[in-house]
Amino acid sequence: MCGIVGYIGKNNCLPLLIEGLKRLEYRGYDSSGISCLHQGSISTFKKTGKIVNMEATVPKSLSATIGIGHTRWATHGGVTDENSHPHLSQNNKFAIVHNGIIENYKTLKTHLENDGYTFRSSTDSEVIAHLLEKNYTGDFEKSFHKTLSLLEGTYGIVALSLDNPDYLMIGRKGSPLVLGIGNDEMFVASDVSAFLGHTKQVVYLEDNEISKLSINNFKTTDFTLEEKKKEIATIDWDISELNKNNFEHYLLKEIYEQPESIRRAFAGRFMESIGTAKLGGLNMTPQELINIDRVGVIACGTSYHAGLVGSYVLEELARVPTAVHIASEIRYKNPIVDKNSVYFAVSQSGETIDTFLAMKEFQRKGSRVLGICNVVGSTIPRESNGGVYVHSGPEISVASTKAFTSQLTVFYLFSLLMGRMKDVSQQKGIELIQALKMIPEQIEEILKSTEKIQSIAKEYSKLDNFLFLGRGISYPVALEGALKLKEISYRHAEGIPAGEIKHGPIALIDKNTPVIFIVPKDHLQEKMISNIEEVKARGGRLLAICTPNNQRVKELVHDYIEIPECDPLLSPLLSIIPLQLLAYYVAKELGCDIDQPRNLAKSVTVE
Ligand code: G6P
């Protein structure tokens, strides 16, 4: 979603701001802009569309040492140049960039208009710039504090003042911001990738914190002006991880990274000789773990699908009832919280607002919420009661792939840990670990069929309305396969539990309907074969994901992609790979914007 970058330092900020915004492109956006202090005025450049459109309007000769930039994902007001950020105050004395939503902007706007302020945009954000000017009595810091005290809603704000060229003011409430500490230069951004090429020293701002950022220092206070002591953290990954290397798209690179990212997710977390796992970050004693009698998962999108797979695994291995909730639904449902329940907030970004707010609601009701997140230092892990990082490394493509399989890996580890405290024998535990350790190589095996998948995708890209069918643990894989296709190729796709096909969806089938069956070797294989027969009898273009020895399936369908045999519980880690590749190649065939699909955002920070 919207991205923020700000700079103050000894260098020309313009290329740094533009580079930072380009690093944030992956979050999804529809317009961009920058403002800088130049020769006694605030120069501003904003344009809809790609950052290069905006960049083209910035004179090459322009140089400035303090500035702010933004990528906007429209919420209030259409996609226009005027609605793009930065927004300027009436007399162009202040410029602001804002992520989040100002809920009381209408009231504030009416008051400001009554006071003679003229609005140039139809955004909620513009009120902030005018309020800064209205509240200014010669002290920018004071005016910033006063302005923030009038705002309701969520925000990450960076403000620039014409009369105060030595510092930027920054405020956070519900929308992440991080400072980058350099030598004679400072950065601020909505995520570290914006400035990682320049410094790895960072300071994460918490909610309700305000920072004053100068060339060589920063001061952070809370909203009552009490100074807060902030720790400087070091980012442990490298800018090179943000590059595409030799891949045409980040999505393909991230699909190919999965053998490695899964290895990273389980590295150091097995206790192989006793067939169990260790997850230090849970902050739970063995007694507390054994007392868990229910698990809940809260998540959105792909992370929700990971939670669904997790529920099958947890119930099977640990025999603990597990409910999976869509975060935006459960948070308004007055959730019932059991005293011996544990909840997992699953989120790649660690910033998804619905997941975060659902987590808060569970915590308010006295529940323990553990994070399963990828982005280190993000909001959910920081505010959870413990958790596990999945360590996928940066995931840049909007559609999630490697984070999904790493989230699954963490669910396997947790289920193993719980299972070994309950029903699972040492021997079964050891076997599961061995099977998990083989998964990366088995994925490498699947990746060898990329060419075949590409040619299947070419054919299927001519079709529309895809049905993905799976049973048991393959049902969430069907959902995720359908979501991938929808997200990046804009083809309509539905994931359906195969047993439900007779209860409605079979009416959709004709000879042009592509139907994708997920048939790993498990106890439901025979049932899936019956479903294939049913669909075949009604036409349909049939594609199966199946194991090499499954001759019956291969004979029934038009096309198949093989996945190796594995422990049935682990099969989602394998069966999702061809579906990710299929979505990728269909989208490529259709010429879609694969890494930044239309209308989507990587990290959804507004409700
Ligand atoms: C957005 C992204 C999806 C992602 C979902 C949840 O919709 O486009 O790819 O699955 O948010 O994100 P999270 O960061 O919480 O996993």
Coordinates of C-alpha atoms and ligand atoms in Angstrom, one line a residue, residues 300-303 346-350 352 355 398-400 407 487 601-602 604, ligand 1:
C300 CA -6.0 -12.6 5.6
G301 CA -5.3 -13.7 2.0
T302 CA -2.6 -16.2 1.5
S303 CA -1.7 -16.2 5.1
V346 CA -0.3 -15.1 10.6
S347 CA 1.1 -12.3 8.3
Q348 CA 3.9 -12.1 5.8
S349 CA 4.2 -8.3 6.3
G350 CA 3.3 -8.2 9.9
T352 CA -1.9 -6.1 7.8
T355 CA -4.9 -9.0 11.3
V398 CA 2.7 -8.6 -4.4
A399 CA 1.4 -12.1 -4.7
S400 CA 2.8 -14.2 -1.8
Q407 CA 4.4 -20.2 7.1
E487 CA -4.3 -12.1 -8.4
A601 CA -1.2 -3.9 -2.5
K602 CA 1.5 -6.0 -0.8
V604 CA -2.8 -3.7 3.3
Ligands
G6P1 C1 -2.5 -8.6 0.6 C2 -1.5 -9.2 -0.3 C3 -1.6 -10.7 -0.2 C4 -1.5 -11.2 1.3 C5 -2.5 -10.5 2.2 C6 -2.2 -10.7 3.6 O1 -3.8 -8.8 0.1 O2 -1.7 -8.8 -1.6 O3 -0.6 -11.3 -1.0 O4 -1.7 -12.6 1.3 O5 -2.4 -9.1 2.0 O6 -0.9 -10.1 3.9 P1 0.0 -10.5 5.1 O7 1.2 -9.6 5.0 O8 -0.8 -10.2 6.3 O9 0.3 -11.9 5.0

